[in-house]
mmCIF file of C-alpha atoms in Angstrom:
data_model
loop_
_atom_site.group_PDB
_atom_site.id
_atom_site.type_symbol
_atom_site.label_atom_id
_atom_site.label_comp_id
_atom_site.label_asym_id
_atom_site.label_seq_id
_atom_site.Cartn_x
_atom_site.Cartn_y
_atom_site.Cartn_z
ATOM 1 C CA GLN A 160 37.320 20.443 18.105
ATOM 2 C CA ASN A 161 36.673 18.749 14.742
ATOM 3 C CA SER A 162 37.520 15.222 15.931
ATOM 4 C CA ASP A 163 40.432 14.591 13.542
ATOM 5 C CA TYR A 164 42.305 12.517 16.094
ATOM 6 C CA HIS A 165 44.909 11.217 13.662
ATOM 7 C CA LEU A 166 46.004 14.743 12.770
ATOM 8 C CA ALA A 167 45.760 15.876 16.393
ATOM 9 C CA THR A 168 47.929 12.973 17.520
ATOM 10 C CA LYS A 169 50.564 13.753 14.906
ATOM 11 C CA LYS A 170 50.674 17.444 15.841
ATOM 12 C CA LEU A 171 50.636 16.797 19.585
ATOM 13 C CA LYS A 172 53.401 14.227 19.212
ATOM 14 C CA GLN A 173 55.496 16.955 17.594
ATOM 15 C CA VAL A 174 54.818 19.204 20.556
ATOM 16 C CA THR A 175 55.636 16.579 23.173
ATOM 17 C CA ASP A 176 58.743 15.289 21.374
ATOM 18 C CA PHE A 177 60.376 18.363 19.904
ATOM 19 C CA TYR A 178 59.180 21.500 21.632
ATOM 20 C CA PRO A 179 59.704 20.705 25.333
ATOM 21 C CA PHE A 180 62.910 22.677 25.348
ATOM 22 C CA PHE A 181 61.215 25.819 24.118
ATOM 23 C CA PHE A 182 57.633 25.747 25.408
ATOM 24 C CA SER A 183 57.738 23.636 28.531
ATOM 25 C CA GLY A 184 54.555 25.192 29.987
ATOM 26 C CA ASN A 185 52.346 23.583 27.323
ATOM 27 C CA ILE A 186 53.921 20.143 27.328
ATOM 28 C CA GLN A 187 51.763 18.595 30.051
ATOM 29 C CA GLU A 188 48.594 19.806 28.380
ATOM 30 C CA ALA A 189 49.777 18.593 24.959
ATOM 31 C CA ASP A 190 50.769 15.233 26.449
ATOM 32 C CA SER A 191 47.318 14.876 28.021
ATOM 33 C CA TYR A 192 45.634 15.635 24.702
ATOM 34 C CA LEU A 193 47.968 13.161 22.995
ATOM 35 C CA LYS A 194 46.916 10.384 25.379
ATOM 36 C CA GLU A 195 43.275 11.313 24.924
ATOM 37 C CA SER A 196 43.576 11.253 21.119
ATOM 38 C CA THR A 197 45.470 7.969 21.227
ATOM 39 C CA LEU A 198 42.549 6.338 23.055
ATOM 40 C CA PHE A 199 40.168 7.536 20.343
ATOM 41 C CA ILE A 200 42.372 6.131 17.595
ATOM 42 C CA LEU A 201 42.777 2.821 19.414
ATOM 43 C CA GLY A 202 39.019 2.543 19.978
ATOM 44 C CA GLU A 203 38.410 3.368 16.320
ATOM 45 C CA LYS A 204 40.835 0.659 15.190
ATOM 46 C CA HIS A 205 39.150 -1.944 17.381
ATOM 47 C CA LEU A 206 35.711 -0.886 16.159
ATOM 48 C CA GLN A 207 36.719 -0.987 12.490
ATOM 49 C CA SER A 208 38.267 -4.433 12.887
ATOM 50 C CA GLY A 209 35.145 -5.793 14.600
ATOM 51 C CA ASP A 210 36.890 -6.211 17.950
ATOM 52 C CA TYR A 211 33.898 -4.838 19.831
ATOM 53 C CA GLU A 212 34.899 -6.052 23.269
ATOM 54 C CA ASN A 213 38.219 -4.194 23.169
ATOM 55 C CA ALA A 214 36.639 -1.142 21.544
ATOM 56 C CA MET A 215 34.232 -0.970 24.484
ATOM 57 C CA LYS A 216 37.088 -1.380 26.972
ATOM 58 C CA VAL A 217 38.988 1.500 25.355
ATOM 59 C CA TYR A 218 35.949 3.797 25.382
ATOM 60 C CA ASP A 219 35.175 2.831 28.989
ATOM 61 C CA THR A 220 38.777 3.657 29.898
ATOM 62 C CA TYR A 221 38.425 7.012 28.174
ATOM 63 C CA SER A 222 35.235 7.743 30.114
ATOM 64 C CA ALA A 223 36.934 6.849 33.391
ATOM 65 C CA LEU A 224 40.075 8.912 32.686
ATOM 66 C CA TYR A 225 38.429 11.951 31.097
ATOM 67 C CA PRO A 226 34.908 12.322 32.532
ATOM 68 C CA GLU A 227 35.013 16.103 32.113
ATOM 69 C CA SER A 228 36.317 16.053 28.540
ATOM 70 C CA MET A 229 34.545 18.027 25.847
ATOM 71 C CA LYS A 230 34.575 14.784 23.855
ATOM 72 C CA ILE A 231 32.737 12.666 26.436
ATOM 73 C CA GLN A 232 29.462 12.956 24.482
ATOM 74 C CA GLU A 233 31.249 11.678 21.396
ATOM 75 C CA VAL A 234 32.600 8.750 23.407
ATOM 76 C CA ASP A 235 29.071 7.913 24.540
ATOM 77 C CA THR A 236 27.931 7.966 20.923
ATOM 78 C CA LEU A 237 30.795 5.674 19.934
ATOM 79 C CA LYS A 238 29.918 3.285 22.756
ATOM 80 C CA LEU A 239 26.365 3.068 21.409
ATOM 81 C CA LYS A 240 27.740 2.375 17.939
ATOM 82 C CA VAL A 241 29.882 -0.433 19.363
ATOM 83 C CA ILE A 242 26.859 -1.928 21.123
ATOM 84 C CA ARG A 243 24.685 -1.680 17.997
ATOM 85 C CA ASP A 244 27.336 -3.132 15.688
ATOM 86 C CA TRP A 245 28.211 -5.888 18.145
ATOM 87 C CA ALA A 246 24.570 -6.810 18.736
ATOM 88 C CA SER A 247 23.890 -6.742 15.001
ATOM 89 C CA GLU A 248 26.756 -9.146 14.407
ATOM 90 C CA LEU A 249 25.450 -11.446 17.130
ATOM 91 C CA ILE A 250 21.943 -11.371 15.652
ATOM 92 C CA ASN A 251 23.307 -12.166 12.183
ATOM 93 C CA LYS A 252 25.032 -15.197 13.701
ATOM 94 C CA GLY A 253 21.717 -16.311 15.233
ATOM 95 C CA MET A 254 22.825 -15.346 18.738
ATOM 96 C CA ARG A 255 19.828 -13.199 19.694
ATOM 97 C CA ASP A 256 20.042 -14.069 23.381
ATOM 98 C CA GLN A 257 23.618 -12.769 23.558
ATOM 99 C CA ALA A 258 22.566 -9.607 21.716
ATOM 100 C CA LEU A 259 19.729 -9.115 24.193
ATOM 101 C CA ASN A 260 22.137 -9.641 27.113
ATOM 102 C CA LEU A 261 24.437 -7.023 25.609
ATOM 103 C CA TYR A 262 21.571 -4.541 25.333
ATOM 104 C CA PHE A 263 20.290 -5.291 28.842
ATOM 105 C CA SER A 264 23.810 -4.735 30.257
ATOM 106 C CA ALA A 265 24.048 -1.447 28.388
ATOM 107 C CA LEU A 266 20.621 -0.463 29.680
ATOM 108 C CA GLU A 267 21.764 -0.996 33.278
ATOM 109 C CA GLU A 268 24.954 1.015 32.742
ATOM 110 C CA ASN A 269 23.343 4.044 31.066
ATOM 111 C CA SER A 270 21.431 6.708 32.888
ATOM 112 C CA GLU A 271 20.896 9.137 30.010
ATOM 113 C CA ILE A 272 17.256 9.052 28.937
ATOM 114 C CA SER A 273 17.874 9.261 25.164
ATOM 115 C CA THR A 274 20.414 6.436 25.394
ATOM 116 C CA LYS A 275 18.047 4.288 27.429
ATOM 117 C CA LYS A 276 15.286 4.922 24.879
ATOM 118 C CA MET A 277 17.512 3.853 21.981
ATOM 119 C CA ILE A 278 18.534 0.662 23.791
ATOM 120 C CA GLN A 279 14.925 -0.116 24.741
ATOM 121 C CA ASP A 280 13.889 0.345 21.108
ATOM 122 C CA GLU A 281 16.557 -2.132 20.023
ATOM 123 C CA ILE A 282 15.346 -4.671 22.606
ATOM 124 C CA VAL A 283 11.753 -4.234 21.419
ATOM 125 C CA ASN A 284 12.887 -4.754 17.807
ATOM 126 C CA ILE A 285 14.648 -8.020 18.672
ATOM 127 C CA TYR A 286 11.675 -9.349 20.646
ATOM 128 C CA GLU A 287 9.305 -8.353 17.837
ATOM 129 C CA GLU A 288 11.501 -10.085 15.252
ATOM 130 C CA ILE A 289 11.537 -13.269 17.336
ATOM 131 C CA ALA A 290 7.789 -13.086 17.979
ATOM 132 C CA GLU A 291 7.030 -12.593 14.290
ATOM 133 C CA SER A 292 9.225 -15.527 13.306
ATOM 134 C CA TYR A 293 7.248 -17.776 15.669
ATOM 135 C CA ARG A 294 3.997 -16.309 14.392
ATOM 136 C CA GLN A 295 4.989 -17.045 10.764
ATOM 137 C CA GLU A 296 5.795 -20.632 11.768
ATOM 138 C CA GLY A 297 2.314 -20.933 13.252
ATOM 139 C CA ASP A 298 3.475 -21.026 16.876
ATOM 140 C CA ARG A 299 1.216 -18.221 18.031
ATOM 141 C CA GLU A 300 1.466 -19.029 21.748
ATOM 142 C CA THR A 301 5.243 -18.563 21.711
ATOM 143 C CA ALA A 302 4.801 -15.399 19.649
ATOM 144 C CA ILE A 303 2.455 -14.050 22.317
ATOM 145 C CA SER A 304 5.000 -14.879 25.038
ATOM 146 C CA TYR A 305 7.614 -12.751 23.234
ATOM 147 C CA TYR A 306 5.160 -9.898 22.789
ATOM 148 C CA GLU A 307 4.459 -10.146 26.520
ATOM 149 C CA LEU A 308 8.192 -9.630 27.122
ATOM 150 C CA ILE A 309 7.906 -6.385 25.161
ATOM 151 C CA LEU A 310 5.327 -5.188 27.700
ATOM 152 C CA ASP A 311 8.164 -5.110 30.262
ATOM 153 C CA VAL A 312 10.293 -2.842 28.067
ATOM 154 C CA SER A 313 9.470 0.839 28.133
ATOM 155 C CA GLY A 314 8.111 2.118 24.850
ATOM 156 C CA GLY A 315 6.859 -1.199 23.533
ATOM 157 C CA ALA A 316 3.535 -1.581 25.305
ATOM 158 C CA SER A 317 1.193 -0.360 22.578
ATOM 159 C CA LEU A 318 2.950 -2.385 19.883
ATOM 160 C CA ALA A 319 2.860 -5.518 22.015
ATOM 161 C CA THR A 320 -0.752 -5.031 23.042
ATOM 162 C CA ASN A 321 -1.868 -4.571 19.425
ATOM 163 C CA LYS A 322 0.096 -7.611 18.228
ATOM 164 C CA ILE A 323 -1.206 -9.804 21.054
ATOM 165 C CA GLU A 324 -4.773 -8.765 20.180
ATOM 166 C CA GLU A 325 -4.145 -9.613 16.502
ATOM 167 C CA ILE A 326 -2.788 -13.047 17.369
ATOM 168 C CA LEU A 327 -5.635 -13.761 19.794
ATOM 169 C CA ALA A 328 -8.073 -12.836 17.011
ATOM 170 C CA GLU A 329 -6.252 -15.246 14.665
ATOM 171 C CA LEU A 330 -6.484 -17.983 17.300
ATOM 172 C CA ALA A 331 -10.216 -17.288 17.751
ATOM 173 C CA GLU A 332 -10.723 -17.533 13.957
ATOM 174 C CA ASP A 333 -8.911 -20.851 13.921
ATOM 175 C CA ASP A 334 -11.271 -22.171 16.592
ATOM 176 C CA LEU A 335 -14.328 -21.339 14.468
#
């Protein structure tokens, strides 16, 4: 229950290795929990080492093998953490397009409304960051084009509309 998978794995390993002779009825259940815990630990190791692709594969495997698990919500949360960390690393490397592709893929794969909202917010943030960088460089037309992309992402319409109006006002001032 408390998500201490390292301890759970150690204890379940004891059950599956030593106790089969005495409590054979619980061995299959313990073995199943051991496999489940092992996936969590493996995913955690990949995530901590920055191996986001393999972390995602492990968590996807978990979701496929244990869709009815009490821990499935936790797996979904970990998948979002992987996506955020991975995208953040890509952005820090100047690879915004790859980060956006990662978020758009995640958006297609997720049906949960709160998850979709979080992903959409991240996409809006990236587009806004790009738009503002163009705006600061004086390339207002390109900035507007990125704000227009935000209009296509749920939850970003009012921000984009306000920013486009601000930039159009700046352009009008420049023409005076």
